[in-house]
Short mmCIF file of C-alpha atoms and ligand atoms in Angstrom, two decimals:
data_model
loop_
_atom_site.label_atom_id
_atom_site.label_comp_id
_atom_site.label_asym_id
_atom_site.label_seq_id
_atom_site.Cartn_x
_atom_site.Cartn_y
_atom_site.Cartn_z
CA MET W 1 0.00 0.00 0.00
CA LYS W 2 1.20 3.49 -0.82
CA VAL W 3 0.22 6.75 0.84
CA TYR W 4 1.04 10.32 -0.09
CA ASN W 5 2.67 11.82 2.97
CA SER W 6 2.18 15.60 3.25
CA LEU W 7 5.18 15.75 5.57
CA THR W 8 7.71 14.33 3.10
CA LYS W 9 5.73 15.48 0.03
CA ALA W 10 6.15 12.02 -1.46
CA LYS W 11 4.15 8.89 -2.03
CA GLU W 12 5.58 6.31 0.37
CA ASP W 13 5.13 2.64 1.20
CA PHE W 14 2.66 2.41 4.03
CA GLU W 15 4.43 0.72 6.92
CA PRO W 16 2.86 1.35 10.30
CA LEU W 17 5.18 1.38 13.31
CA ASN W 18 3.89 -1.77 14.99
CA GLY W 19 3.12 -4.58 12.57
CA ASN W 20 -0.45 -4.34 11.39
CA LYS W 21 -1.60 -1.99 14.18
CA VAL W 22 -2.58 1.45 12.86
CA ASN W 23 -3.05 4.41 15.21
CA MET W 24 -5.00 7.04 13.32
CA TYR W 25 -6.13 10.49 14.44
CA SER W 26 -8.22 13.07 12.67
CA CYS W 27 -8.96 16.60 13.83
CA GLY W 28 -12.67 16.72 14.51
CA VAL W 29 -15.17 19.55 14.49
CA THR W 30 -15.40 22.59 16.71
CA VAL W 31 -18.95 22.51 18.01
CA TYR W 32 -20.14 26.08 17.59
CA ASP W 33 -22.35 25.73 14.51
CA LYS W 34 -23.90 23.18 12.16
CA CYS W 35 -21.49 21.13 10.06
CA HIS W 36 -21.19 22.18 6.43
CA ILE W 37 -20.69 20.11 3.34
CA GLY W 38 -16.90 20.66 3.49
CA HIS W 39 -16.86 18.95 6.89
CA ALA W 40 -18.86 16.12 5.35
CA ARG W 41 -16.15 15.53 2.76
CA SER W 42 -13.42 15.32 5.36
CA LEU W 43 -15.46 13.11 7.68
CA TYR W 44 -16.41 10.82 4.82
CA ILE W 45 -13.06 10.51 3.09
CA PHE W 46 -11.28 9.50 6.30
CA ASP W 47 -14.08 7.04 6.96
CA VAL W 48 -13.33 5.49 3.55
CA ILE W 49 -9.59 5.40 4.28
CA ARG W 50 -10.21 3.79 7.66
CA ARG W 51 -12.52 1.22 6.02
CA HIS W 52 -9.98 0.35 3.36
CA LEU W 53 -7.23 -0.09 5.96
CA LYS W 54 -9.48 -2.36 8.01
CA ASN W 55 -10.56 -4.37 4.96
CA SER W 56 -6.88 -4.80 4.13
CA GLY W 57 -6.31 -6.50 7.46
CA PHE W 58 -4.94 -3.61 9.52
CA ASP W 59 -6.02 -3.33 13.13
CA VAL W 60 -7.06 0.32 13.09
CA THR W 61 -7.77 2.46 16.13
CA PHE W 62 -9.33 5.69 14.97
CA VAL W 63 -9.60 8.75 17.21
CA ARG W 64 -11.52 11.85 16.16
CA ASN W 65 -11.82 14.60 18.74
CA ILE W 66 -14.52 17.11 19.49
CA THR W 67 -13.28 20.63 20.19
CA ASP W 68 -15.71 21.88 22.81
CA VAL W 69 -13.79 24.89 24.11
CA ASP W 70 -12.71 27.58 21.68
CA ASP W 71 -12.97 31.30 20.88
CA LYS W 72 -15.70 30.58 18.30
CA ILE W 73 -17.89 28.77 20.83
CA ILE W 74 -17.49 31.62 23.31
CA ALA W 75 -18.33 34.18 20.60
CA LYS W 76 -21.42 32.17 19.61
CA ALA W 77 -22.60 32.01 23.22
CA ASN W 78 -22.15 35.77 23.61
CA GLN W 79 -24.01 36.54 20.35
CA SER W 80 -26.91 34.19 20.97
CA GLY W 81 -27.39 34.86 24.67
CA LYS W 82 -27.06 31.12 25.33
CA THR W 83 -24.69 29.65 27.85
CA PHE W 84 -21.40 28.24 26.65
CA GLU W 85 -22.51 24.75 27.77
CA ASP W 86 -25.79 25.01 25.84
CA VAL W 87 -24.01 25.98 22.63
CA VAL W 88 -21.70 22.97 23.02
CA GLU W 89 -24.38 20.42 23.89
CA GLU W 90 -26.75 21.57 21.13
CA ASN W 91 -24.08 21.42 18.49
CA ILE W 92 -22.80 18.01 19.58
CA VAL W 93 -26.32 16.67 19.07
CA LEU W 94 -26.45 18.28 15.60
CA TYR W 95 -23.02 16.85 14.73
CA GLU W 96 -24.04 13.35 15.78
CA ASN W 97 -27.23 13.66 13.73
CA ASP W 98 -25.16 14.69 10.72
CA LEU W 99 -22.91 11.65 11.09
CA ALA W 100 -25.97 9.42 11.36
CA MET W 101 -27.58 10.98 8.28
CA LEU W 102 -24.32 10.66 6.37
CA LYS W 103 -24.09 7.04 7.56
CA ILE W 104 -20.51 7.63 8.66
CA ASP W 105 -19.25 5.40 11.44
CA LYS W 106 -18.34 6.87 14.78
CA ALA W 107 -14.64 6.86 15.59
CA ASP W 108 -13.41 4.25 18.05
CA ILE W 109 -12.76 7.05 20.52
CA GLU W 110 -14.22 10.57 20.35
CA PRO W 111 -12.56 12.52 23.14
CA ARG W 112 -13.78 15.97 24.14
CA ALA W 113 -11.26 18.69 24.88
CA THR W 114 -12.90 19.74 28.15
CA HIS W 115 -12.55 16.18 29.46
CA ASN W 116 -8.79 16.35 28.99
CA ILE W 117 -7.82 19.64 30.60
CA GLU W 118 -5.57 17.99 33.21
CA GLY W 119 -3.45 16.32 30.54
CA MET W 120 -3.13 19.63 28.69
CA LYS W 121 -1.91 21.41 31.81
CA VAL W 122 0.70 18.69 32.38
CA HIS W 123 1.88 19.00 28.77
CA VAL W 124 2.07 22.80 28.95
CA GLN W 125 3.98 22.73 32.24
CA ALA W 126 6.45 20.22 30.79
CA LEU W 127 7.07 22.54 27.82
CA ILE W 128 7.75 25.42 30.24
CA ASP W 129 10.14 23.19 32.20
CA LYS W 130 12.01 22.30 28.99
CA GLY W 131 12.31 25.95 28.00
CA PHE W 132 9.94 25.68 25.00
CA ALA W 133 7.19 27.80 26.54
CA TYR W 134 6.78 30.78 28.83
CA GLU W 135 4.06 32.33 30.93
CA ALA W 136 3.09 35.95 30.34
CA GLY W 137 0.28 37.62 32.28
CA GLY W 138 -1.75 34.44 32.71
CA ASP W 139 -1.22 33.22 29.14
CA VAL W 140 1.33 30.58 28.16
CA TYR W 141 3.02 30.76 24.74
CA PHE W 142 5.10 28.33 22.73
CA LYS W 143 8.50 29.67 21.63
CA VAL W 144 8.36 28.97 17.93
CA ARG W 145 11.97 29.90 17.13
CA LYS W 146 13.25 27.50 19.77
CA PHE W 147 11.80 24.56 17.83
CA GLU W 148 14.22 24.18 14.95
CA ASP W 149 11.97 22.08 12.73
CA TYR W 150 9.16 24.64 12.76
CA GLY W 151 7.69 24.92 9.26
CA LYS W 152 8.61 21.41 8.13
CA LEU W 153 5.01 20.41 7.37
CA SER W 154 3.83 23.57 5.64
CA GLY W 155 7.21 24.16 4.03
CA GLN W 156 7.17 27.85 4.90
CA SER W 157 10.13 29.89 5.97
CA ILE W 158 10.05 31.94 9.17
CA GLU W 159 10.04 35.11 7.04
CA LYS W 160 7.03 33.93 5.05
CA MET W 161 5.18 33.01 8.23
CA LEU W 162 5.96 36.38 9.76
CA GLU W 163 4.21 38.06 6.83
CA GLY W 164 1.04 36.15 7.62
CA VAL W 165 1.06 36.84 11.33
CA ARG W 166 -1.09 39.59 12.70
CA ILE W 167 0.93 41.81 15.02
CA GLU W 168 -1.25 42.51 18.02
CA ALA W 169 -0.59 45.84 19.70
CA ASP W 170 -1.22 44.62 23.22
CA SER W 171 0.45 41.26 22.73
CA LYS W 172 2.23 39.65 25.62
CA LYS W 173 4.19 37.47 23.21
CA GLN W 174 7.98 37.62 23.10
CA ASP W 175 7.81 37.01 19.35
CA PRO W 176 4.83 37.52 17.00
CA LEU W 177 5.23 33.91 15.77
CA ASP W 178 4.66 32.42 19.22
CA PHE W 179 1.27 30.81 19.73
CA ALA W 180 -0.91 30.32 22.79
CA LEU W 181 -0.87 27.01 24.66
CA TRP W 182 -3.00 28.37 27.47
CA LYS W 183 -5.18 31.49 27.57
CA ARG W 184 -6.14 33.49 30.57
CA SER W 185 -9.94 33.66 30.65
CA LYS W 186 -11.81 36.93 30.51
CA PRO W 187 -14.79 37.55 32.80
CA GLY W 188 -17.75 35.39 31.81
CA GLU W 189 -15.64 32.91 29.86
CA PRO W 190 -15.30 29.26 30.84
CA PHE W 191 -12.16 28.62 32.87
CA TRP W 192 -10.17 25.99 34.69
CA PRO W 193 -7.73 26.63 37.53
CA SER W 194 -4.07 26.26 36.59
CA PRO W 195 -0.59 27.12 37.85
CA TRP W 196 -0.84 30.25 35.63
CA GLY W 197 -4.23 31.39 36.93
CA GLU W 198 -7.76 30.71 35.70
CA GLY W 199 -7.83 30.02 32.01
CA ARG W 200 -8.46 27.56 29.18
CA PRO W 201 -6.34 25.63 26.70
CA GLY W 202 -5.43 26.91 23.24
CA TRP W 203 -6.87 24.97 20.31
CA HIS W 204 -3.64 23.34 19.07
CA ILE W 205 -2.62 21.73 22.36
CA GLU W 206 -5.92 19.86 22.52
CA CYS W 207 -5.12 17.66 19.55
CA SER W 208 -1.57 16.83 20.67
CA VAL W 209 -2.74 15.77 24.12
CA MET W 210 -5.86 13.84 23.10
CA SER W 211 -4.23 11.97 20.22
CA MET W 212 -1.20 10.77 22.20
CA LYS W 213 -3.29 9.90 25.25
CA GLU W 214 -6.10 8.03 23.50
CA LEU W 215 -3.80 6.19 21.10
CA GLY W 216 -1.27 5.52 23.85
CA CYS W 217 1.79 6.47 21.84
CA ASP W 218 4.13 9.40 21.14
CA THR W 219 4.19 8.77 17.39
CA LEU W 220 0.90 8.28 15.54
CA ASP W 221 0.86 6.22 12.37
CA ILE W 222 -1.56 8.57 10.59
CA HIS W 223 -2.59 12.11 11.38
CA ALA W 224 -5.40 13.27 9.11
CA GLY W 225 -7.23 16.52 8.53
CA GLY W 226 -8.27 19.15 6.02
CA ARG W 227 -5.59 20.96 4.04
CA ASP W 228 -6.72 24.25 5.59
CA LEU W 229 -5.40 22.92 8.92
CA VAL W 230 -1.79 22.46 7.78
CA PHE W 231 -0.80 25.93 8.90
CA PRO W 232 -0.83 26.89 11.65
CA HIS W 233 -2.80 24.10 13.37
CA HIS W 234 -0.85 21.01 12.34
CA GLU W 235 2.46 22.83 12.29
CA ASN W 236 1.81 23.81 15.89
CA GLU W 237 0.68 20.31 16.85
CA ILE W 238 4.02 19.01 15.58
CA ALA W 239 6.04 21.67 17.39
CA GLN W 240 4.45 21.26 20.80
CA SER W 241 4.39 17.43 20.59
CA GLU W 242 7.91 16.91 19.32
CA ALA W 243 9.38 19.55 21.64
CA LEU W 244 8.05 17.45 24.51
CA THR W 245 8.74 13.88 23.38
CA GLY W 246 11.75 14.35 21.12
CA LYS W 247 10.08 11.87 18.71
CA PRO W 248 8.23 12.38 15.42
CA PHE W 249 4.60 13.21 16.17
CA ALA W 250 3.11 11.33 13.23
CA LYS W 251 4.65 9.10 10.58
CA TYR W 252 2.13 9.90 7.81
CA TRP W 253 0.19 13.13 7.40
CA ILE W 254 -2.85 12.86 5.13
CA HIS W 255 -4.72 15.99 4.06
CA ASN W 256 -7.93 16.26 2.11
CA GLY W 257 -8.40 19.02 -0.45
CA LEU W 258 -10.94 21.77 -0.02
CA LEU W 259 -14.46 22.02 -1.28
CA LYS W 260 -15.76 24.96 -3.26
CA ILE W 261 -19.37 25.85 -4.03
CA ASP W 262 -20.05 26.65 -7.69
CA GLY W 263 -16.38 27.56 -8.08
CA GLN W 264 -16.30 29.88 -5.08
CA LYS W 265 -14.91 29.50 -1.62
CA MET W 266 -17.72 28.63 0.79
CA ALA W 267 -18.36 31.42 3.26
CA LYS W 268 -21.31 32.64 5.26
CA SER W 269 -20.61 36.15 4.00
CA LEU W 270 -21.03 34.98 0.38
CA GLY W 271 -24.35 33.36 1.16
CA ASN W 272 -23.22 30.03 -0.30
CA PHE W 273 -22.84 28.15 2.95
CA ILE W 274 -24.40 24.68 2.65
CA THR W 275 -24.96 22.68 5.81
CA VAL W 276 -24.96 18.89 5.81
CA GLU W 277 -28.62 19.04 6.75
CA ASP W 278 -29.50 21.28 3.76
CA ALA W 279 -27.53 19.11 1.37
CA LEU W 280 -29.18 15.89 2.53
CA GLN W 281 -32.64 17.39 2.26
CA LYS W 282 -31.94 18.13 -1.35
CA TYR W 283 -29.79 15.18 -2.39
CA ASP W 284 -29.60 11.50 -1.58
CA VAL W 285 -26.69 10.62 0.69
CA ASP W 286 -25.29 8.08 -1.80
CA ASP W 287 -25.24 10.76 -4.51
CA VAL W 288 -23.27 13.10 -2.24
CA LYS W 289 -20.82 10.34 -1.35
CA MET W 290 -20.45 9.41 -5.02
CA PHE W 291 -19.58 13.04 -5.70
CA PHE W 292 -16.83 12.92 -3.06
CA LEU W 293 -15.51 9.60 -4.40
CA SER W 294 -15.36 10.92 -7.96
CA SER W 295 -12.28 13.03 -7.16
CA HIS W 296 -9.08 12.06 -5.43
CA TYR W 297 -9.28 12.98 -1.74
CA SER W 298 -6.41 15.43 -2.06
CA SER W 299 -7.86 17.47 -4.91
CA GLU W 300 -10.06 20.50 -4.68
CA ILE W 301 -13.68 19.76 -5.59
CA ASP W 302 -16.58 21.88 -6.73
CA PHE W 303 -19.97 21.21 -5.20
CA SER W 304 -22.67 22.13 -7.70
CA ASP W 305 -26.07 20.84 -8.81
CA LYS W 306 -24.51 19.72 -12.07
CA ASN W 307 -21.79 17.69 -10.37
CA ILE W 308 -24.24 16.05 -8.00
CA GLU W 309 -26.48 15.22 -10.95
CA GLU W 310 -23.52 13.48 -12.59
CA SER W 311 -22.94 11.52 -9.39
CA HIS W 312 -26.61 10.64 -9.22
CA LYS W 313 -26.34 9.08 -12.67
CA LYS W 314 -23.39 6.97 -11.57
CA ILE W 315 -25.31 5.66 -8.56
CA GLN W 316 -28.28 4.90 -10.82
CA LYS W 317 -26.07 2.96 -13.16
CA ILE W 318 -24.87 0.78 -10.31
CA LYS W 319 -28.40 0.29 -8.98
CA ILE W 320 -29.75 -0.61 -12.40
CA PHE W 321 -27.02 -3.17 -12.84
CA LEU W 322 -27.79 -4.65 -9.43
CA SER W 323 -31.51 -4.81 -10.06
CA GLU W 324 -30.87 -6.57 -13.36
CA ALA W 325 -28.59 -9.03 -11.57
CA LYS W 326 -31.34 -9.77 -9.08
CA THR W 327 -33.40 -11.31 -11.81
CA LYS W 328 -30.59 -13.76 -12.47
CA ILE W 329 -29.87 -14.87 -8.93
CA GLY W 330 -31.00 -18.41 -8.42
CA GLN W 331 -30.40 -19.27 -12.03
CA VAL W 332 -26.74 -19.88 -11.43
CA PRO W 333 -25.11 -22.30 -9.03
CA ALA W 334 -23.13 -20.91 -6.09
CA GLY W 335 -19.47 -21.65 -6.40
CA THR W 336 -16.15 -20.04 -6.96
CA ILE W 337 -16.10 -16.48 -8.17
CA ASP W 338 -15.84 -15.82 -11.86
CA ALA W 339 -12.20 -15.21 -12.85
CA VAL W 340 -12.93 -12.04 -14.81
CA VAL W 341 -14.83 -10.58 -11.85
CA GLU W 342 -12.09 -11.62 -9.45
CA ASP W 343 -9.61 -9.78 -11.62
CA TYR W 344 -11.68 -6.57 -11.44
CA ARG W 345 -11.96 -6.98 -7.69
CA ASN W 346 -8.18 -7.25 -7.39
CA ARG W 347 -7.73 -4.19 -9.57
CA PHE W 348 -10.14 -2.24 -7.39
CA ILE W 349 -8.11 -3.13 -4.29
CA ALA W 350 -4.80 -2.35 -5.99
CA THR W 351 -6.17 1.05 -7.00
CA MET W 352 -7.30 1.82 -3.47
CA ASP W 353 -3.89 0.63 -2.24
CA ASP W 354 -2.36 3.35 -4.41
CA ASP W 355 -3.05 6.34 -2.15
CA PHE W 356 -6.78 5.60 -1.87
CA ASN W 357 -7.50 6.49 -5.47
CA THR W 358 -11.29 6.40 -5.31
CA PRO W 359 -11.99 7.85 -8.80
CA LYS W 360 -9.85 5.14 -10.39
CA ALA W 361 -11.43 2.49 -8.20
CA LEU W 362 -14.86 3.65 -9.37
CA GLY W 363 -13.55 3.45 -12.92
CA VAL W 364 -12.76 -0.22 -12.32
CA ILE W 365 -16.34 -0.84 -11.14
CA PHE W 366 -17.83 0.86 -14.20
CA GLU W 367 -15.47 -1.00 -16.51
CA MET W 368 -16.63 -4.23 -14.94
CA ILE W 369 -20.28 -3.25 -15.43
CA THR W 370 -19.63 -2.50 -19.10
CA GLU W 371 -17.84 -5.77 -19.71
CA VAL W 372 -20.37 -7.87 -17.83
CA ASN W 373 -23.30 -6.15 -19.55
CA LYS W 374 -21.86 -7.30 -22.87
CA SER W 375 -21.61 -10.83 -21.65
CA SER W 376 -24.45 -13.31 -21.64
CA TYR W 377 -22.69 -15.37 -19.02
CA GLU W 378 -24.97 -15.31 -16.01
CA GLN W 379 -22.48 -16.50 -13.42
CA MET W 380 -20.34 -13.49 -14.28
CA TYR W 381 -23.32 -11.17 -13.92
CA VAL W 382 -24.27 -12.48 -10.51
CA ASP W 383 -20.69 -12.52 -9.24
CA ALA W 384 -20.12 -8.98 -10.47
CA ALA W 385 -23.22 -7.78 -8.63
CA ARG W 386 -22.07 -9.46 -5.45
CA VAL W 387 -18.59 -7.94 -5.69
CA ILE W 388 -19.96 -4.48 -6.48
CA VAL W 389 -22.23 -4.58 -3.44
CA GLU W 390 -19.33 -5.77 -1.29
CA LEU W 391 -16.93 -3.06 -2.47
CA CYS W 392 -19.45 -0.22 -2.51
CA ARG W 393 -20.78 -1.02 0.94
CA ASN W 394 -17.64 -2.17 2.78
CA THR W 395 -15.13 0.24 1.29
CA PHE W 396 -17.23 3.21 0.23
CA GLY W 397 -19.99 2.98 2.83
CA LEU W 398 -22.67 3.42 0.14
CA SER W 399 -26.04 1.99 1.08
CA LEU W 400 -27.42 1.29 -2.42
CA ASN W 401 -30.78 0.65 -0.84
CA ASP W 402 -33.48 -0.73 -3.05
CA ASP W 403 -36.19 1.33 -1.42
CA GLN W 404 -34.39 4.56 -2.08
CA ALA W 405 -33.46 2.85 -5.35
CA GLN W 406 -34.86 5.85 -6.69
CA GLY W 407 -38.38 5.59 -5.41
CA LEU W 408 -39.48 3.63 -8.45
CA THR W 409 -42.92 2.11 -8.24
CA HIS W 410 -43.19 -1.60 -8.87
CA GLU W 411 -44.61 -0.97 -12.33
CA GLU W 412 -41.81 1.46 -13.22
CA GLN W 413 -39.16 -0.95 -11.97
CA ILE W 414 -40.56 -3.74 -14.12
CA LEU W 415 -40.52 -1.51 -17.20
CA ILE W 416 -36.94 -0.40 -16.53
CA ASP W 417 -35.85 -4.01 -16.12
CA GLU W 418 -37.76 -5.08 -19.19
CA ARG W 419 -36.11 -2.41 -21.28
CA ILE W 420 -32.63 -3.52 -20.18
CA LYS W 421 -33.52 -7.01 -21.40
CA ALA W 422 -35.00 -5.77 -24.64
CA ARG W 423 -31.82 -3.84 -25.41
CA ALA W 424 -29.65 -6.78 -24.47
CA GLN W 425 -31.63 -8.82 -27.00
CA LYS W 426 -31.31 -5.98 -29.52
CA ASP W 427 -35.11 -5.67 -29.63
CA TYR W 428 -35.07 -1.95 -30.29
CA LYS W 429 -38.72 -1.73 -31.25
CA ARG W 430 -39.73 -3.07 -27.84
CA SER W 431 -37.14 -0.93 -26.07
CA ASP W 432 -38.50 2.22 -27.77
CA GLU W 433 -42.05 1.29 -26.80
CA ILE W 434 -41.01 0.93 -23.18
CA ARG W 435 -39.13 4.22 -23.33
CA ASP W 436 -42.32 5.96 -24.44
CA LYS W 437 -44.33 4.28 -21.70
CA LEU W 438 -41.80 5.43 -19.13
CA LYS W 439 -41.91 8.91 -20.56
CA ASP W 440 -45.66 8.99 -19.98
CA LEU W 441 -44.92 8.06 -16.37
CA GLY W 442 -42.51 11.00 -16.10
CA ILE W 443 -39.27 9.02 -16.38
CA VAL W 444 -36.63 9.86 -18.92
CA VAL W 445 -34.30 7.03 -19.90
CA GLU W 446 -31.02 7.64 -21.62
CA ASP W 447 -28.72 5.19 -23.33
CA GLY W 448 -25.04 5.77 -22.83
CA LYS W 449 -22.09 3.65 -23.81
CA ASP W 450 -22.33 1.92 -20.45
CA GLY W 451 -26.02 1.12 -20.63
CA GLN W 452 -29.22 2.73 -19.59
CA THR W 453 -29.70 5.41 -16.95
CA TRP W 454 -32.91 7.10 -15.97
CA ARG W 455 -34.14 10.17 -14.16
CA ARG W 456 -37.41 11.80 -13.28
CA ALA W 457 -38.39 14.40 -15.86
ZN1 ZN R 1 -6.10 19.07 15.39
#
């Protein structure tokens, strides 16, 4: 298996540190608002990666945190007149609903930052003791220039980073690059007692402490997250972890690309902010997942009606193939898997082994559908259907449910199936008749090089 490592900027052989045990951490959500469709991509794509690792025989422990103390949560509480705790609890419920609607598995461990404050204080104190951090007026800052490897993940020079740093007039920092490990709390803000006074942890320290604690190691096998987190969040996670342990914080860093909306950056101010809830009211969850799978996880993607429509067609194609196969089950004896199908299955796995290349893996599935559709060999048809269901469900987490199979009535389903047969038998007169009947029922069928797809008019 090969994985593109953002740290080394190279595709590397995937060799976890302890045999087949994989310790994997992904930065989770900050619970101050509803999740948006960009979160859904990140949550889903790491679910797929975790599934593929598990299916490949790795013993994966996956930790995804919940950031439940942060400036944004405090700001939200102040704006809305709600308590800090209410904002957190409400948004955790919404987040869990989103995961359930997306049919994304929970992580093995989902630690909350506020349940790990003690560990964060211990980590911060140890950094002070080692000379990597200092207290200033109730805040504690990390001394960026003391950590020689700073910038190794984002590949930025100190000068470049300085340009991007806001110089605060009233800053207590010794250097503008330094970042907060601990923040003194203002009146009305949540706080915990500490050796530096009442305060709360900075965002970055949360992930270092929770990942190492829950996974029980100093070096994670995989640290995952969105590309927007590389700098400063992940850079800071590396600095504060490695300064303490003297060991690499993570062997492989995997970052997903960002999601745009109709070619634009998603932002509340642009009015193009799409929550998971909104998206799933409009589109079927399998169609949304198919859209995510259709691009490599590291590339930027554009969420648009047109692109989801394309994904919808791909899902339909798979469902049509499966419903056709259903009519053949029982006609063929159970036995060893057809060699041609087995070959496609192996190619699918090899493609996923190559840096989780989901668009290529989908290509293998559609190639198989095309080849099998041309064949009149029923064993191959049935085996292909079985393998497609296995790969789509186990690796991609698609449901491919018959009932949502498009909400076809029984009569419509029969006509669709009949037309597939008519075309297979080159009975174009019959197939045209059925197409007209379907049209009267409000269903448009289209014939592509890979067979028939349909949609509601
Ligand atoms: Zn993080």
